PDB file of N, CA and C in Angstrom:
ATOM      1  N   MET A 292     131.019 -67.555 -27.382  1.00 49.00           N
ATOM      2  CA  MET A 292     129.648 -67.764 -26.949  1.00 49.00           C
ATOM      3  C   MET A 292     128.717 -67.186 -28.008  1.00 49.00           C
ATOM      4  N   PRO A 293     127.674 -67.912 -28.392  1.00 52.00           N
ATOM      5  CA  PRO A 293     126.745 -67.391 -29.392  1.00 52.00           C
ATOM      6  C   PRO A 293     126.036 -66.139 -28.891  1.00 52.00           C
ATOM      7  N   THR A 294     125.693 -65.253 -29.801  1.00 48.00           N
ATOM      8  CA  THR A 294     124.953 -64.060 -29.422  1.00 48.00           C
ATOM      9  C   THR A 294     123.680 -63.956 -30.240  1.00 48.00           C
ATOM     10  N   THR A 295     122.683 -63.351 -29.642  1.00 50.00           N
ATOM     11  CA  THR A 295     121.417 -63.112 -30.317  1.00 50.00           C
ATOM     12  C   THR A 295     121.014 -61.672 -30.043  1.00 50.00           C
ATOM     13  N   GLU A 296     120.975 -60.861 -31.084  1.00 60.00           N
ATOM     14  CA  GLU A 296     120.585 -59.460 -30.963  1.00 60.00           C
ATOM     15  C   GLU A 296     121.351 -58.754 -29.857  1.00 60.00           C
ATOM     16  N   GLY A 297     122.643 -58.948 -29.782  1.00 56.00           N
ATOM     17  CA  GLY A 297     123.480 -58.263 -28.807  1.00 56.00           C
ATOM     18  C   GLY A 297     123.469 -58.865 -27.418  1.00 56.00           C
ATOM     19  N   LYS A 298     122.723 -59.935 -27.199  1.00 56.00           N
ATOM     20  CA  LYS A 298     122.673 -60.573 -25.890  1.00 56.00           C
ATOM     21  C   LYS A 298     123.400 -61.904 -25.943  1.00 56.00           C
ATOM     22  N   ALA A 299     124.206 -62.161 -24.932  1.00 51.00           N
ATOM     23  CA  ALA A 299     124.915 -63.441 -24.856  1.00 51.00           C
ATOM     24  C   ALA A 299     123.931 -64.532 -24.480  1.00 51.00           C
ATOM     25  N   THR A 300     124.077 -65.696 -25.083  1.00 51.00           N
ATOM     26  CA  THR A 300     123.250 -66.850 -24.751  1.00 51.00           C
ATOM     27  C   THR A 300     124.151 -68.025 -24.426  1.00 51.00           C
ATOM     28  N   VAL A 301     123.649 -68.940 -23.651  1.00 53.00           N
ATOM     29  CA  VAL A 301     124.403 -70.138 -23.298  1.00 53.00           C
ATOM     30  C   VAL A 301     124.030 -71.222 -24.297  1.00 53.00           C
ATOM     31  N   ALA A 302     125.054 -71.815 -24.907  1.00 55.00           N
ATOM     32  CA  ALA A 302     124.819 -72.901 -25.855  1.00 55.00           C
ATOM     33  C   ALA A 302     124.292 -74.114 -25.101  1.00 55.00           C
ATOM     34  N   ALA A 303     123.449 -74.891 -25.743  1.00 56.00           N
ATOM     35  CA  ALA A 303     122.908 -76.098 -25.123  1.00 56.00           C
ATOM     36  C   ALA A 303     124.043 -77.086 -24.853  1.00 56.00           C
ATOM     37  N   PRO A 304     124.120 -77.611 -23.627  1.00 57.00           N
ATOM     38  CA  PRO A 304     125.183 -78.562 -23.304  1.00 57.00           C
ATOM     39  C   PRO A 304     124.976 -79.895 -24.001  1.00 57.00           C
ATOM     40  N   ALA A 305     126.066 -80.546 -24.316  1.00 61.00           N
ATOM     41  CA  ALA A 305     126.000 -81.862 -24.948  1.00 61.00           C
ATOM     42  C   ALA A 305     125.515 -82.889 -23.928  1.00 61.00           C
ATOM     43  N   ALA A 306     124.666 -83.790 -24.351  1.00 68.00           N
ATOM     44  CA  ALA A 306     124.135 -84.825 -23.463  1.00 68.00           C
ATOM     45  C   ALA A 306     125.255 -85.747 -23.002  1.00 68.00           C
ATOM     46  N   GLY A 307     125.221 -86.113 -21.731  1.00 77.00           N
ATOM     47  CA  GLY A 307     126.182 -87.067 -21.196  1.00 77.00           C
ATOM     48  C   GLY A 307     127.476 -86.472 -20.675  1.00 77.00           C
ATOM     49  N   ILE A 308     127.708 -85.186 -20.869  1.00 89.00           N
ATOM     50  CA  ILE A 308     128.926 -84.541 -20.365  1.00 89.00           C
ATOM     51  C   ILE A 308     128.765 -84.351 -18.858  1.00 89.00           C
ATOM     52  N   MET A 309     129.758 -84.768 -18.091  1.00 91.00           N
ATOM     53  CA  MET A 309     129.696 -84.643 -16.637  1.00 91.00           C
ATOM     54  C   MET A 309     130.180 -83.273 -16.195  1.00 91.00           C
ATOM     55  N   CYS A 310     129.605 -82.771 -15.118  1.00 91.00           N
ATOM     56  CA  CYS A 310     129.995 -81.491 -14.538  1.00 91.00           C
ATOM     57  C   CYS A 310     131.387 -81.629 -13.928  1.00 91.00           C
ATOM     58  N   ALA A 311     132.192 -80.583 -14.042  1.00 90.00           N
ATOM     59  CA  ALA A 311     133.541 -80.590 -13.474  1.00 90.00           C
ATOM     60  C   ALA A 311     133.519 -80.395 -11.960  1.00 90.00           C
ATOM     61  N   GLU A 312     132.389 -79.995 -11.409  1.00 90.00           N
ATOM     62  CA  GLU A 312     132.308 -79.702  -9.982  1.00 90.00           C
ATOM     63  C   GLU A 312     131.521 -80.745  -9.185  1.00 90.00           C
ATOM     64  N   CYS A 313     130.388 -81.186  -9.704  1.00 91.00           N
ATOM     65  CA  CYS A 313     129.541 -82.099  -8.949  1.00 91.00           C
ATOM     66  C   CYS A 313     129.372 -83.412  -9.719  1.00 91.00           C
ATOM     67  N   PRO A 314     128.759 -84.410  -9.099  1.00 90.00           N
ATOM     68  CA  PRO A 314     128.651 -85.723  -9.747  1.00 90.00           C
ATOM     69  C   PRO A 314     127.469 -85.866 -10.708  1.00 90.00           C
ATOM     70  N   HIS A 315     126.976 -84.773 -11.247  1.00 90.00           N
ATOM     71  CA  HIS A 315     125.813 -84.829 -12.126  1.00 90.00           C
ATOM     72  C   HIS A 315     126.187 -84.512 -13.569  1.00 90.00           C
ATOM     73  N   ARG A 316     125.335 -84.991 -14.499  1.00 91.00           N
ATOM     74  CA  ARG A 316     125.535 -84.642 -15.909  1.00 91.00           C
ATOM     75  C   ARG A 316     125.278 -83.146 -16.078  1.00 91.00           C
ATOM     76  N   TRP A 317     126.022 -82.509 -16.969  1.00 90.00           N
ATOM     77  CA  TRP A 317     125.883 -81.070 -17.183  1.00 90.00           C
ATOM     78  C   TRP A 317     124.489 -80.732 -17.701  1.00 90.00           C
ATOM     79  N   ASP A 318     123.925 -81.576 -18.574  1.00 89.00           N
ATOM     80  CA  ASP A 318     122.607 -81.269 -19.133  1.00 89.00           C
ATOM     81  C   ASP A 318     121.473 -81.515 -18.132  1.00 89.00           C
ATOM     82  N   ALA A 319     121.764 -82.036 -16.947  1.00 89.00           N
ATOM     83  CA  ALA A 319     120.765 -82.225 -15.910  1.00 89.00           C
ATOM     84  C   ALA A 319     120.671 -81.015 -14.977  1.00 89.00           C
ATOM     85  N   HIS A 320     121.568 -80.055 -15.122  1.00 90.00           N
ATOM     86  CA  HIS A 320     121.565 -78.861 -14.278  1.00 90.00           C
ATOM     87  C   HIS A 320     120.431 -77.922 -14.664  1.00 90.00           C
ATOM     88  N   ASP A 321     119.826 -77.290 -13.640  1.00 91.00           N
ATOM     89  CA  ASP A 321     118.880 -76.221 -13.911  1.00 91.00           C
ATOM     90  C   ASP A 321     119.688 -74.917 -13.985  1.00 91.00           C
ATOM     91  N   SER A 322     119.030 -73.785 -14.169  1.00 91.00           N
ATOM     92  CA  SER A 322     119.762 -72.528 -14.348  1.00 91.00           C
ATOM     93  C   SER A 322     120.580 -72.158 -13.119  1.00 91.00           C
ATOM     94  N   ILE A 323     120.078 -72.443 -11.930  1.00 92.00           N
ATOM     95  CA  ILE A 323     120.844 -72.142 -10.714  1.00 92.00           C
ATOM     96  C   ILE A 323     122.059 -73.054 -10.615  1.00 92.00           C
ATOM     97  N   GLY A 324     121.884 -74.340 -10.914  1.00 91.00           N
ATOM     98  CA  GLY A 324     122.999 -75.284 -10.881  1.00 91.00           C
ATOM     99  C   GLY A 324     124.093 -74.915 -11.869  1.00 91.00           C
ATOM    100  N   ILE A 325     123.708 -74.463 -13.057  1.00 92.00           N
ATOM    101  CA  ILE A 325     124.689 -74.039 -14.062  1.00 92.00           C
ATOM    102  C   ILE A 325     125.511 -72.869 -13.541  1.00 92.00           C
ATOM    103  N   ARG A 326     124.842 -71.864 -13.008  1.00 94.00           N
ATOM    104  CA  ARG A 326     125.559 -70.686 -12.482  1.00 94.00           C
ATOM    105  C   ARG A 326     126.440 -71.059 -11.301  1.00 94.00           C
ATOM    106  N   TYR A 327     125.907 -71.859 -10.381  1.00 94.00           N
ATOM    107  CA  TYR A 327     126.628 -72.238  -9.168  1.00 94.00           C
ATOM    108  C   TYR A 327     127.872 -73.059  -9.488  1.00 94.00           C
ATOM    109  N   CYS A 328     127.704 -74.109 -10.276  1.00 93.00           N
ATOM    110  CA  CYS A 328     128.842 -74.969 -10.609  1.00 93.00           C
ATOM    111  C   CYS A 328     129.865 -74.229 -11.468  1.00 93.00           C
ATOM    112  N   SER A 329     129.408 -73.398 -12.388  1.00 94.00           N
ATOM    113  CA  SER A 329     130.333 -72.622 -13.223  1.00 94.00           C
ATOM    114  C   SER A 329     131.169 -71.680 -12.367  1.00 94.00           C
ATOM    115  N   ALA A 330     130.527 -70.978 -11.433  1.00 95.00           N
ATOM    116  CA  ALA A 330     131.254 -70.052 -10.553  1.00 95.00           C
ATOM    117  C   ALA A 330     132.203 -70.804  -9.627  1.00 95.00           C
ATOM    118  N   THR A 331     131.769 -71.978  -9.138  1.00 94.00           N
ATOM    119  CA  THR A 331     132.607 -72.772  -8.247  1.00 94.00           C
ATOM    120  C   THR A 331     133.892 -73.196  -8.945  1.00 94.00           C
ATOM    121  N   VAL A 332     133.775 -73.671 -10.180  1.00 93.00           N
ATOM    122  CA  VAL A 332     134.948 -74.094 -10.948  1.00 93.00           C
ATOM    123  C   VAL A 332     135.814 -72.888 -11.303  1.00 93.00           C
ATOM    124  N   ALA A 333     135.197 -71.820 -11.773  1.00 95.00           N
ATOM    125  CA  ALA A 333     135.946 -70.636 -12.214  1.00 95.00           C
ATOM    126  C   ALA A 333     136.756 -70.018 -11.080  1.00 95.00           C
ATOM    127  N   ARG A 334     136.216 -70.051  -9.878  1.00 95.00           N
ATOM    128  CA  ARG A 334     136.903 -69.424  -8.739  1.00 95.00           C
ATOM    129  C   ARG A 334     137.720 -70.410  -7.923  1.00 95.00           C
ATOM    130  N   GLY A 335     137.709 -71.681  -8.305  1.00 93.00           N
ATOM    131  CA  GLY A 335     138.485 -72.689  -7.591  1.00 93.00           C
ATOM    132  C   GLY A 335     137.998 -72.914  -6.169  1.00 93.00           C
ATOM    133  N   LEU A 336     136.683 -72.816  -5.970  1.00 93.00           N
ATOM    134  CA  LEU A 336     136.111 -72.985  -4.640  1.00 93.00           C
ATOM    135  C   LEU A 336     135.847 -74.454  -4.340  1.00 93.00           C
ATOM    136  N   ASN A 337     135.696 -74.758  -3.076  1.00 88.00           N
ATOM    137  CA  ASN A 337     135.365 -76.107  -2.641  1.00 88.00           C
ATOM    138  C   ASN A 337     134.096 -76.000  -1.812  1.00 88.00           C
ATOM    139  N   ARG A 338     132.949 -76.255  -2.452  1.00 88.00           N
ATOM    140  CA  ARG A 338     131.675 -76.147  -1.749  1.00 88.00           C
ATOM    141  C   ARG A 338     130.728 -77.223  -2.250  1.00 88.00           C
ATOM    142  N   GLY A 339     129.658 -77.454  -1.533  1.00 84.00           N
ATOM    143  CA  GLY A 339     128.734 -78.531  -1.836  1.00 84.00           C
ATOM    144  C   GLY A 339     127.891 -78.299  -3.076  1.00 84.00           C
ATOM    145  N   CYS A 340     127.165 -79.313  -3.439  1.00 86.00           N
ATOM    146  CA  CYS A 340     126.312 -79.313  -4.618  1.00 86.00           C
ATOM    147  C   CYS A 340     124.959 -78.685  -4.296  1.00 86.00           C
ATOM    148  N   VAL A 341     124.388 -77.933  -5.243  1.00 88.00           N
ATOM    149  CA  VAL A 341     123.052 -77.356  -5.065  1.00 88.00           C
ATOM    150  C   VAL A 341     122.070 -77.911  -6.080  1.00 88.00           C
ATOM    151  N   CYS A 342     122.456 -78.932  -6.795  1.00 84.00           N
ATOM    152  CA  CYS A 342     121.589 -79.483  -7.828  1.00 84.00           C
ATOM    153  C   CYS A 342     120.306 -80.037  -7.218  1.00 84.00           C
ATOM    154  N   VAL A 343     119.212 -79.901  -7.937  1.00 76.00           N
ATOM    155  CA  VAL A 343     117.925 -80.385  -7.485  1.00 76.00           C
ATOM    156  C   VAL A 343     118.009 -81.895  -7.240  1.00 76.00           C
ATOM    157  N   GLY A 344     117.535 -82.325  -6.097  1.00 68.00           N
ATOM    158  CA  GLY A 344     117.525 -83.741  -5.771  1.00 68.00           C
ATOM    159  C   GLY A 344     118.831 -84.282  -5.239  1.00 68.00           C
ATOM    160  N   SER A 345     119.839 -83.417  -5.024  1.00 63.00           N
ATOM    161  CA  SER A 345     121.135 -83.917  -4.573  1.00 63.00           C
ATOM    162  C   SER A 345     121.291 -83.894  -3.058  1.00 63.00           C
ATOM    163  N   ALA A 346     120.400 -83.223  -2.357  1.00 56.00           N
ATOM    164  CA  ALA A 346     120.515 -83.138  -0.901  1.00 56.00           C
ATOM    165  C   ALA A 346     120.130 -84.468  -0.260  1.00 56.00           C
ATOM    166  N   PRO A 347     120.906 -84.908   0.720  1.00 55.00           N
ATOM    167  CA  PRO A 347     120.539 -86.145   1.411  1.00 55.00           C
ATOM    168  C   PRO A 347     119.264 -85.916   2.224  1.00 55.00           C
ATOM    169  N   PRO A 348     118.490 -86.956   2.449  1.00 50.00           N
ATOM    170  CA  PRO A 348     117.261 -86.776   3.242  1.00 50.00           C
ATOM    171  C   PRO A 348     117.598 -86.341   4.653  1.00 50.00           C
ATOM    172  N   ARG A 349     116.779 -85.460   5.198  1.00 53.00           N
ATOM    173  CA  ARG A 349     116.991 -84.994   6.569  1.00 53.00           C
ATOM    174  C   ARG A 349     116.501 -86.054   7.541  1.00 53.00           C
ATOM    175  N   PRO A 350     117.301 -86.323   8.564  1.00 57.00           N
ATOM    176  CA  PRO A 350     116.840 -87.307   9.549  1.00 57.00           C
ATOM    177  C   PRO A 350     115.660 -86.735  10.328  1.00 57.00           C
ATOM    178  N   GLN A 351     114.720 -87.592  10.666  1.00 56.00           N
ATOM    179  CA  GLN A 351     113.575 -87.152  11.454  1.00 56.00           C
ATOM    180  C   GLN A 351     113.956 -87.075  12.913  1.00 56.00           C
ATOM    181  N   SER A 352     113.386 -86.113  13.611  1.00 59.00           N
ATOM    182  CA  SER A 352     113.656 -86.006  15.032  1.00 59.00           C
ATOM    183  C   SER A 352     112.961 -87.147  15.762  1.00 59.00           C
ATOM    184  N   PRO A 353     113.503 -87.599  16.872  1.00 62.00           N
ATOM    185  CA  PRO A 353     112.866 -88.714  17.610  1.00 62.00           C
ATOM    186  C   PRO A 353     111.425 -88.398  18.013  1.00 62.00           C
ATOM    187  N   SER A 354     111.130 -87.151  18.325  1.00 57.00           N
ATOM    188  CA  SER A 354     109.770 -86.805  18.748  1.00 57.00           C
ATOM    189  C   SER A 354     108.764 -86.942  17.617  1.00 57.00           C
ATOM    190  N   ALA A 355     109.221 -86.823  16.381  1.00 54.00           N
ATOM    191  CA  ALA A 355     108.320 -86.924  15.228  1.00 54.00           C
ATOM    192  C   ALA A 355     107.989 -88.376  14.908  1.00 54.00           C
ATOM    193  N   THR A 356     108.838 -89.309  15.339  1.00 53.00           N
ATOM    194  CA  THR A 356     108.628 -90.707  15.003  1.00 53.00           C
ATOM    195  C   THR A 356     108.180 -91.566  16.182  1.00 53.00           C
ATOM    196  N   SER A 357     108.335 -91.057  17.399  1.00 52.00           N
ATOM    197  CA  SER A 357     107.983 -91.881  18.552  1.00 52.00           C
ATOM    198  C   SER A 357     106.486 -91.847  18.809  1.00 52.00           C
ATOM    199  N   GLU A 358     106.021 -92.927  19.352  1.00 55.00           N
ATOM    200  CA  GLU A 358     104.577 -93.032  19.641  1.00 55.00           C
ATOM    201  C   GLU A 358     104.388 -93.030  21.154  1.00 55.00           C
ATOM    202  N   GLY A 359     103.894 -91.975  21.664  1.00 49.00           N
ATOM    203  CA  GLY A 359     103.483 -92.022  23.020  1.00 49.00           C
ATOM    204  C   GLY A 359     104.213 -91.311  24.005  1.00 49.00           C
TER     205      GLY A 359
END
């Protein structure tokens, strides 16, 4: 891993490389997604995706959509 003044830095991911954990490109991950997916793979966990925009839309309750 490259270092800068004694601090570890993360190298920029190559464009188009897919994440080993979720169905998104690695370079599309934000900092939380990078940490989450990296830890998930490293520990061999089976958990859902936290990438921005990956959550399915929440269904609306009937009371919010009904008229009257």
